[in-house]
């Protein structure tokens, strides 16, 4: 998907919500466990119920890998379902990959071509030649971890290299990589005060913002510091939406949660128009 | 596997060689493509031919993921074969994972429990709470990326935080994490001169050293700066061994290469006894 198409979907839906599909068999409604593929059944119901309020869906691959080959089949069915039924949805493989050149090419091929995701999250630690193989794909997006929403972000990401934090160095350095127009960045909502600084370095890049909701980040703060004239934000919510209920009405409850966030987003978008 | 058992295997075999199973269908002998599972057939032949000269095998998961569910089946068959046929072999899932707490727990379970690997490589960028879930497993080892063998290592890893490089900060910080006795570190052979500095910080930790051979690192240099009284080194070679030949004799050629390296290792070990 092109960036322009993503922006136009955001405007059309008045939403920049990304729904995280972090599916845990211990948390989904019990009655689904009798289905042939409970993970896919759960995802399909959640996607069908929430797609009107969201522009993106983001399965975290760890949750699928944890179930071995069965899990990978569920992931494959989920992305195929999204691509076939809702081609206007932006899809993110939250895989946090990163390896040396020829190996990163393998990962890029797996996620972009074989599975058909629009984007994949990538870790920056190994530097340019671990990321550039992802950037070679046209209209595919590489979402680089910059400042994450967890406590451990303070271990290295906010430490200073020659007066500048590691994560701002990641932003600055990566801007010079080949095909850097295909980069987006992960910036956690729990650190919204950093967003103003981020925007000085990458004024136009899309930011994927986890940590609103369950992790405590504020949507208003994120928009205040992170939004651009093209919006350029994807705000993720996972548990708050998909586990809103574990009863028969789980999909309706998820839709209700997603709609609540979408309405907040619409209010913010109306406010800046 | 316990660290003591690994050390005793190294002494018994006079080898600290790790064989990287980075299997690429474009590079394996053509005649194997007719097999039902060419990747597993290739791995099995390589493992059978080289296990006397190596103490560890390391599949890089990217190469398997690139082939989708078929690839994951090949990985599963490979680790099962290793665990059943050669339980004395130390196994490494070169996955370079790392995510927030509950997600890292998922990865740890997948690699340690479900697949049964002895160890997994993990990226440090997200800090303590992304790594500690891996450290909770008894007699399982978390191999943290510190200084990698690729060019991109100079982008962030060797940059200085308050006078100290990022990778030495990773070493120092991670020593204070819970169950840090289960940590090993990746230190690239292409930067052997850094090993003396590494040993000042982690004098006894096992180091997994890629980059000898194809990438140009020197075994003698690595041992000079990195070896401890308990050896505490695993030196990896992938392409140099597994693609020594793509003819009918590919397994024998791989064995010959592995034996050459093992003999160099024996000479070094004899020299320090």
mmCIF file of C-alpha atoms in Angstrom, chain A:
data_model
loop_
_atom_site.group_PDB
_atom_site.id
_atom_site.type_symbol
_atom_site.label_atom_id
_atom_site.label_comp_id
_atom_site.label_asym_id
_atom_site.label_seq_id
_atom_site.Cartn_x
_atom_site.Cartn_y
_atom_site.Cartn_z
ATOM 1 C CA UNK A 1 0.000 0.000 0.000
ATOM 2 C CA UNK A 2 1.233 3.493 -0.803
ATOM 3 C CA UNK A 3 1.529 6.093 1.941
ATOM 4 C CA UNK A 4 -0.974 8.270 0.051
ATOM 5 C CA UNK A 5 -3.530 5.473 0.084
ATOM 6 C CA UNK A 6 -3.033 5.013 3.836
ATOM 7 C CA UNK A 7 -3.538 8.746 4.431
ATOM 8 C CA UNK A 8 -6.690 8.753 2.312
ATOM 9 C CA UNK A 9 -8.087 5.773 4.281
ATOM 10 C CA UNK A 10 -7.397 7.618 7.529
ATOM 11 C CA UNK A 11 -9.316 10.652 6.246
ATOM 12 C CA UNK A 12 -12.153 8.533 4.934
ATOM 13 C CA UNK A 13 -12.623 6.619 8.181
ATOM 14 C CA UNK A 14 -11.713 9.463 10.525
ATOM 15 C CA UNK A 15 -9.504 6.967 12.263
ATOM 16 C CA UNK A 16 -5.829 6.238 12.671
ATOM 17 C CA UNK A 17 -6.448 3.229 14.865
ATOM 18 C CA UNK A 18 -4.387 0.072 14.544
ATOM 19 C CA UNK A 19 -5.782 -3.049 16.218
ATOM 20 C CA UNK A 20 -3.100 -5.356 17.621
ATOM 21 C CA UNK A 21 -3.934 -9.019 17.098
ATOM 22 C CA UNK A 22 -1.937 -10.470 20.024
ATOM 23 C CA UNK A 23 -3.945 -13.629 20.365
ATOM 24 C CA UNK A 24 -3.565 -15.707 23.504
ATOM 25 C CA UNK A 25 -5.553 -18.946 23.810
ATOM 26 C CA UNK A 26 -5.777 -18.369 27.572
ATOM 27 C CA UNK A 27 -7.622 -15.107 27.029
ATOM 28 C CA UNK A 28 -10.029 -15.716 24.170
ATOM 29 C CA UNK A 29 -13.591 -16.898 24.874
ATOM 30 C CA UNK A 30 -13.641 -20.550 25.938
ATOM 31 C CA UNK A 31 -16.250 -21.608 23.438
ATOM 32 C CA UNK A 32 -13.887 -20.728 20.582
ATOM 33 C CA UNK A 33 -11.458 -23.426 21.687
ATOM 34 C CA UNK A 34 -13.777 -26.007 20.122
ATOM 35 C CA UNK A 35 -13.287 -24.511 16.675
ATOM 36 C CA UNK A 36 -10.806 -26.085 14.268
ATOM 37 C CA UNK A 37 -8.575 -22.994 14.330
ATOM 38 C CA UNK A 38 -9.530 -20.949 17.411
ATOM 39 C CA UNK A 39 -6.931 -18.236 16.729
ATOM 40 C CA UNK A 40 -8.171 -17.589 13.213
ATOM 41 C CA UNK A 41 -11.828 -17.767 14.290
ATOM 42 C CA UNK A 42 -11.111 -15.192 16.963
ATOM 43 C CA UNK A 43 -9.177 -12.926 14.572
ATOM 44 C CA UNK A 44 -11.834 -13.151 11.872
ATOM 45 C CA UNK A 45 -14.576 -12.173 14.317
ATOM 46 C CA UNK A 46 -12.503 -9.277 15.695
ATOM 47 C CA UNK A 47 -11.553 -8.044 12.215
ATOM 48 C CA UNK A 48 -15.132 -8.233 10.915
ATOM 49 C CA UNK A 49 -16.410 -6.360 13.975
ATOM 50 C CA UNK A 50 -13.777 -3.616 14.120
ATOM 51 C CA UNK A 51 -12.589 -2.962 10.542
ATOM 52 C CA UNK A 52 -14.914 0.030 10.123
ATOM 53 C CA UNK A 53 -13.191 1.805 13.007
ATOM 54 C CA UNK A 54 -9.584 0.889 12.218
ATOM 55 C CA UNK A 55 -7.214 1.505 9.323
ATOM 56 C CA UNK A 56 -4.605 -1.073 10.308
ATOM 57 C CA UNK A 57 -4.253 -4.503 11.918
ATOM 58 C CA UNK A 58 -1.048 -5.707 13.546
ATOM 59 C CA UNK A 59 -0.510 -9.342 14.484
ATOM 60 C CA UNK A 60 2.497 -9.737 16.782
ATOM 61 C CA UNK A 61 4.263 -12.776 15.352
ATOM 62 C CA UNK A 62 5.441 -14.008 18.780
ATOM 63 C CA UNK A 63 1.918 -15.003 19.723
ATOM 64 C CA UNK A 64 1.641 -17.142 16.596
ATOM 65 C CA UNK A 65 5.132 -18.654 16.762
ATOM 66 C CA UNK A 66 4.385 -19.688 20.325
ATOM 67 C CA UNK A 67 1.908 -22.207 18.888
ATOM 68 C CA UNK A 68 4.412 -23.623 16.402
ATOM 69 C CA UNK A 69 3.299 -24.628 12.926
ATOM 70 C CA UNK A 70 -0.370 -24.400 13.886
ATOM 71 C CA UNK A 71 0.271 -20.797 14.917
ATOM 72 C CA UNK A 72 1.940 -19.967 11.607
ATOM 73 C CA UNK A 73 -1.043 -21.410 9.768
ATOM 74 C CA UNK A 74 -3.337 -19.139 11.793
ATOM 75 C CA UNK A 75 -1.139 -16.148 10.948
ATOM 76 C CA UNK A 76 -1.187 -17.051 7.258
ATOM 77 C CA UNK A 77 -4.972 -17.416 7.280
ATOM 78 C CA UNK A 78 -5.333 -14.094 9.102
ATOM 79 C CA UNK A 79 -3.224 -12.084 6.658
ATOM 80 C CA UNK A 80 -4.881 -13.805 3.684
ATOM 81 C CA UNK A 81 -8.296 -12.986 5.087
ATOM 82 C CA UNK A 82 -7.319 -9.347 5.591
ATOM 83 C CA UNK A 83 -5.843 -9.002 2.107
ATOM 84 C CA UNK A 84 -8.781 -10.680 0.390
ATOM 85 C CA UNK A 85 -11.686 -9.261 2.373
ATOM 86 C CA UNK A 86 -10.425 -5.834 3.374
ATOM 87 C CA UNK A 87 -7.703 -4.823 0.897
ATOM 88 C CA UNK A 88 -8.025 -1.211 2.089
ATOM 89 C CA UNK A 89 -6.581 -2.220 5.490
ATOM 90 C CA UNK A 90 -2.885 -1.523 6.173
ATOM 91 C CA UNK A 91 -1.257 -4.654 7.594
ATOM 92 C CA UNK A 92 1.699 -4.772 9.963
ATOM 93 C CA UNK A 93 3.736 -7.865 10.852
ATOM 94 C CA UNK A 94 4.996 -6.959 14.306
ATOM 95 C CA UNK A 95 8.041 -9.185 14.097
ATOM 96 C CA UNK A 96 10.870 -6.916 15.314
ATOM 97 C CA UNK A 97 13.325 -8.672 13.028
ATOM 98 C CA UNK A 98 16.867 -7.626 12.184
ATOM 99 C CA UNK A 99 19.841 -9.648 11.001
ATOM 100 C CA UNK A 100 22.842 -9.318 8.688
ATOM 101 C CA UNK A 101 22.192 -8.422 5.067
ATOM 102 C CA UNK A 102 21.473 -11.690 3.276
ATOM 103 C CA UNK A 103 19.443 -12.902 6.244
ATOM 104 C CA UNK A 104 17.369 -9.731 6.467
ATOM 105 C CA UNK A 105 16.578 -10.165 2.778
ATOM 106 C CA UNK A 106 15.065 -13.520 3.705
ATOM 107 C CA UNK A 107 12.857 -11.997 6.358
ATOM 108 C CA UNK A 108 11.795 -9.186 4.028
ATOM 109 C CA UNK A 109 10.810 -11.670 1.347
ATOM 110 C CA UNK A 110 8.895 -13.806 3.856
ATOM 111 C CA UNK A 111 6.818 -10.950 5.260
ATOM 112 C CA UNK A 112 6.357 -8.728 2.204
ATOM 113 C CA UNK A 113 6.109 -11.227 -0.651
ATOM 114 C CA UNK A 114 5.103 -14.612 0.720
ATOM 115 C CA UNK A 115 2.770 -13.465 3.471
ATOM 116 C CA UNK A 116 1.831 -10.211 1.730
ATOM 117 C CA UNK A 117 2.085 -7.784 4.650
ATOM 118 C CA UNK A 118 2.259 -4.055 3.883
ATOM 119 C CA UNK A 119 4.849 -3.485 6.591
ATOM 120 C CA UNK A 120 7.063 -5.146 9.170
ATOM 121 C CA UNK A 121 8.642 -3.899 12.393
ATOM 122 C CA UNK A 122 12.443 -4.087 12.471
ATOM 123 C CA UNK A 123 15.025 -3.606 15.244
ATOM 124 C CA UNK A 124 17.811 -1.075 14.561
ATOM 125 C CA UNK A 125 20.644 -2.497 16.700
ATOM 126 C CA UNK A 126 22.570 -4.113 13.835
ATOM 127 C CA UNK A 127 22.535 -0.939 11.737
ATOM 128 C CA UNK A 128 22.240 -0.010 8.083
ATOM 129 C CA UNK A 129 22.953 -3.310 6.329
ATOM 130 C CA UNK A 130 20.424 -5.100 8.529
ATOM 131 C CA UNK A 131 17.627 -2.677 7.606
ATOM 132 C CA UNK A 132 18.275 -1.657 3.987
ATOM 133 C CA UNK A 133 17.228 -5.077 2.596
ATOM 134 C CA UNK A 134 13.720 -4.340 3.923
ATOM 135 C CA UNK A 135 13.704 -0.882 2.345
ATOM 136 C CA UNK A 136 14.183 -2.217 -1.179
ATOM 137 C CA UNK A 137 10.549 -3.238 -1.583
ATOM 138 C CA UNK A 138 8.294 -0.735 -3.370
ATOM 139 C CA UNK A 139 5.219 0.408 -1.453
ATOM 140 C CA UNK A 140 6.208 -1.783 1.489
ATOM 141 C CA UNK A 141 7.057 -0.120 4.785
ATOM 142 C CA UNK A 142 9.709 -0.820 7.376
ATOM 143 C CA UNK A 143 8.735 0.298 10.840
ATOM 144 C CA UNK A 144 11.950 0.804 12.785
ATOM 145 C CA UNK A 145 11.962 0.541 16.570
ATOM 146 C CA UNK A 146 13.085 3.900 17.895
ATOM 147 C CA UNK A 147 11.558 4.558 21.322
ATOM 148 C CA UNK A 148 9.494 1.667 22.622
ATOM 149 C CA UNK A 149 6.705 1.818 25.197
ATOM 150 C CA UNK A 150 8.218 -0.555 27.761
ATOM 151 C CA UNK A 151 10.247 0.209 30.868
ATOM 152 C CA UNK A 152 13.397 -1.299 29.307
ATOM 153 C CA UNK A 153 13.409 1.593 26.798
ATOM 154 C CA UNK A 154 15.310 3.517 29.466
ATOM 155 C CA UNK A 155 18.138 0.938 29.529
ATOM 156 C CA UNK A 156 19.666 1.944 26.198
ATOM 157 C CA UNK A 157 17.285 3.934 23.967
ATOM 158 C CA UNK A 158 17.266 7.086 26.094
ATOM 159 C CA UNK A 159 20.984 6.941 26.964
ATOM 160 C CA UNK A 160 23.040 9.704 25.395
ATOM 161 C CA UNK A 161 25.588 9.312 22.602
ATOM 162 C CA UNK A 162 27.621 12.523 22.357
ATOM 163 C CA UNK A 163 24.808 14.526 23.883
ATOM 164 C CA UNK A 164 22.032 12.858 21.921
ATOM 165 C CA UNK A 165 19.873 9.935 22.927
ATOM 166 C CA UNK A 166 20.340 6.603 21.188
ATOM 167 C CA UNK A 167 16.825 6.724 19.741
ATOM 168 C CA UNK A 168 17.311 10.170 18.182
ATOM 169 C CA UNK A 169 20.558 8.852 16.702
ATOM 170 C CA UNK A 170 18.529 5.976 15.254
ATOM 171 C CA UNK A 171 16.118 8.488 13.681
ATOM 172 C CA UNK A 172 18.881 10.717 12.292
ATOM 173 C CA UNK A 173 21.120 7.938 11.035
ATOM 174 C CA UNK A 174 18.331 5.968 9.379
ATOM 175 C CA UNK A 175 17.200 9.034 7.411
ATOM 176 C CA UNK A 176 20.382 8.659 5.366
ATOM 177 C CA UNK A 177 19.813 5.036 4.441
ATOM 178 C CA UNK A 178 18.889 4.045 0.892
ATOM 179 C CA UNK A 179 15.130 4.160 0.228
ATOM 180 C CA UNK A 180 14.547 5.773 3.624
ATOM 181 C CA UNK A 181 11.224 7.071 2.305
ATOM 182 C CA UNK A 182 9.962 3.567 3.107
ATOM 183 C CA UNK A 183 10.691 4.026 6.820
ATOM 184 C CA UNK A 184 8.174 4.520 9.585
ATOM 185 C CA UNK A 185 9.074 4.511 13.295
ATOM 186 C CA UNK A 186 7.810 2.988 16.540
ATOM 187 C CA UNK A 187 7.474 5.665 19.223
ATOM 188 C CA UNK A 188 5.764 4.596 22.438
ATOM 189 C CA UNK A 189 2.802 6.633 23.720
ATOM 190 C CA UNK A 190 4.014 6.213 27.289
ATOM 191 C CA UNK A 191 6.723 8.708 26.360
ATOM 192 C CA UNK A 192 4.544 11.260 24.522
ATOM 193 C CA UNK A 193 6.675 14.169 25.724
ATOM 194 C CA UNK A 194 9.437 12.867 23.440
ATOM 195 C CA UNK A 195 7.222 13.181 20.367
ATOM 196 C CA UNK A 196 7.941 16.886 19.866
ATOM 197 C CA UNK A 197 11.639 16.074 19.675
ATOM 198 C CA UNK A 198 10.918 13.178 17.293
ATOM 199 C CA UNK A 199 8.977 15.481 14.963
ATOM 200 C CA UNK A 200 11.942 17.853 14.724
ATOM 201 C CA UNK A 201 13.943 15.007 13.184
ATOM 202 C CA UNK A 202 11.289 13.187 11.148
ATOM 203 C CA UNK A 203 8.612 15.823 10.514
ATOM 204 C CA UNK A 204 6.651 13.776 7.993
ATOM 205 C CA UNK A 205 7.297 10.109 8.744
ATOM 206 C CA UNK A 206 4.478 7.878 9.904
ATOM 207 C CA UNK A 207 4.796 6.897 13.551
ATOM 208 C CA UNK A 208 3.369 3.669 14.929
ATOM 209 C CA UNK A 209 2.439 4.457 18.514
ATOM 210 C CA UNK A 210 1.875 1.579 20.941
ATOM 211 C CA UNK A 211 1.069 2.020 24.614
ATOM 212 C CA UNK A 212 -2.191 3.979 24.483
ATOM 213 C CA UNK A 213 -4.732 2.336 26.780
ATOM 214 C CA UNK A 214 -3.537 -0.745 28.694
ATOM 215 C CA UNK A 215 -0.021 0.683 28.993
ATOM 216 C CA UNK A 216 -1.232 4.116 30.083
ATOM 217 C CA UNK A 217 -0.385 6.491 27.220
ATOM 218 C CA UNK A 218 -2.716 9.380 26.358
ATOM 219 C CA UNK A 219 -4.239 9.761 22.893
ATOM 220 C CA UNK A 220 -4.578 13.537 23.259
ATOM 221 C CA UNK A 221 -0.924 13.954 24.211
ATOM 222 C CA UNK A 222 0.207 11.751 21.347
ATOM 223 C CA UNK A 223 -1.792 13.816 18.841
ATOM 224 C CA UNK A 224 -0.705 17.128 20.349
ATOM 225 C CA UNK A 225 2.977 16.370 19.852
ATOM 226 C CA UNK A 226 2.976 13.801 17.066
ATOM 227 C CA UNK A 227 0.316 14.693 14.502
ATOM 228 C CA UNK A 228 1.228 16.298 11.164
ATOM 229 C CA UNK A 229 -0.953 17.933 8.473
ATOM 230 C CA UNK A 230 -1.118 14.451 6.888
ATOM 231 C CA UNK A 231 -1.833 12.965 10.329
ATOM 232 C CA UNK A 232 1.032 10.438 9.941
ATOM 233 C CA UNK A 233 0.106 8.511 13.052
ATOM 234 C CA UNK A 234 -1.051 4.986 13.639
ATOM 235 C CA UNK A 235 -2.098 4.493 17.240
ATOM 236 C CA UNK A 236 -2.186 0.887 18.322
ATOM 237 C CA UNK A 237 -4.421 -0.757 20.864
ATOM 238 C CA UNK A 238 -4.316 -4.494 21.435
ATOM 239 C CA UNK A 239 -5.599 -5.929 24.716
ATOM 240 C CA UNK A 240 -7.979 -3.038 25.416
ATOM 241 C CA UNK A 241 -9.919 -3.875 22.260
ATOM 242 C CA UNK A 242 -9.551 -7.581 21.576
ATOM 243 C CA UNK A 243 -10.074 -8.679 25.187
ATOM 244 C CA UNK A 244 -12.861 -6.206 25.999
ATOM 245 C CA UNK A 245 -14.998 -9.275 26.794
ATOM 246 C CA UNK A 246 -14.398 -13.019 26.819
ATOM 247 C CA UNK A 247 -18.082 -13.860 26.611
ATOM 248 C CA UNK A 248 -20.327 -14.647 23.662
ATOM 249 C CA UNK A 249 -20.445 -10.929 22.849
ATOM 250 C CA UNK A 250 -16.631 -10.565 22.585
ATOM 251 C CA UNK A 251 -16.723 -9.243 19.024
ATOM 252 C CA UNK A 252 -19.428 -6.666 19.774
ATOM 253 C CA UNK A 253 -17.513 -5.575 22.878
ATOM 254 C CA UNK A 254 -14.345 -5.190 20.799
ATOM 255 C CA UNK A 255 -16.291 -3.163 18.235
ATOM 256 C CA UNK A 256 -17.607 -0.925 21.003
ATOM 257 C CA UNK A 257 -14.078 -0.269 22.303
ATOM 258 C CA UNK A 258 -12.714 0.360 18.819
ATOM 259 C CA UNK A 259 -15.612 2.709 18.079
ATOM 260 C CA UNK A 260 -14.941 4.654 21.295
ATOM 261 C CA UNK A 261 -11.346 5.232 20.264
ATOM 262 C CA UNK A 262 -12.377 6.086 16.709
ATOM 263 C CA UNK A 263 -14.817 8.692 18.029
ATOM 264 C CA UNK A 264 -12.049 10.250 20.109
ATOM 265 C CA UNK A 265 -9.876 10.289 17.005
ATOM 266 C CA UNK A 266 -12.651 11.881 14.947
ATOM 267 C CA UNK A 267 -13.075 14.589 17.580
ATOM 268 C CA UNK A 268 -9.361 15.344 17.426
ATOM 269 C CA UNK A 269 -9.384 15.378 13.623
ATOM 270 C CA UNK A 270 -12.490 17.627 13.571
ATOM 271 C CA UNK A 271 -10.704 19.962 15.988
ATOM 272 C CA UNK A 272 -7.790 20.556 13.628
ATOM 273 C CA UNK A 273 -9.821 20.926 10.439
#
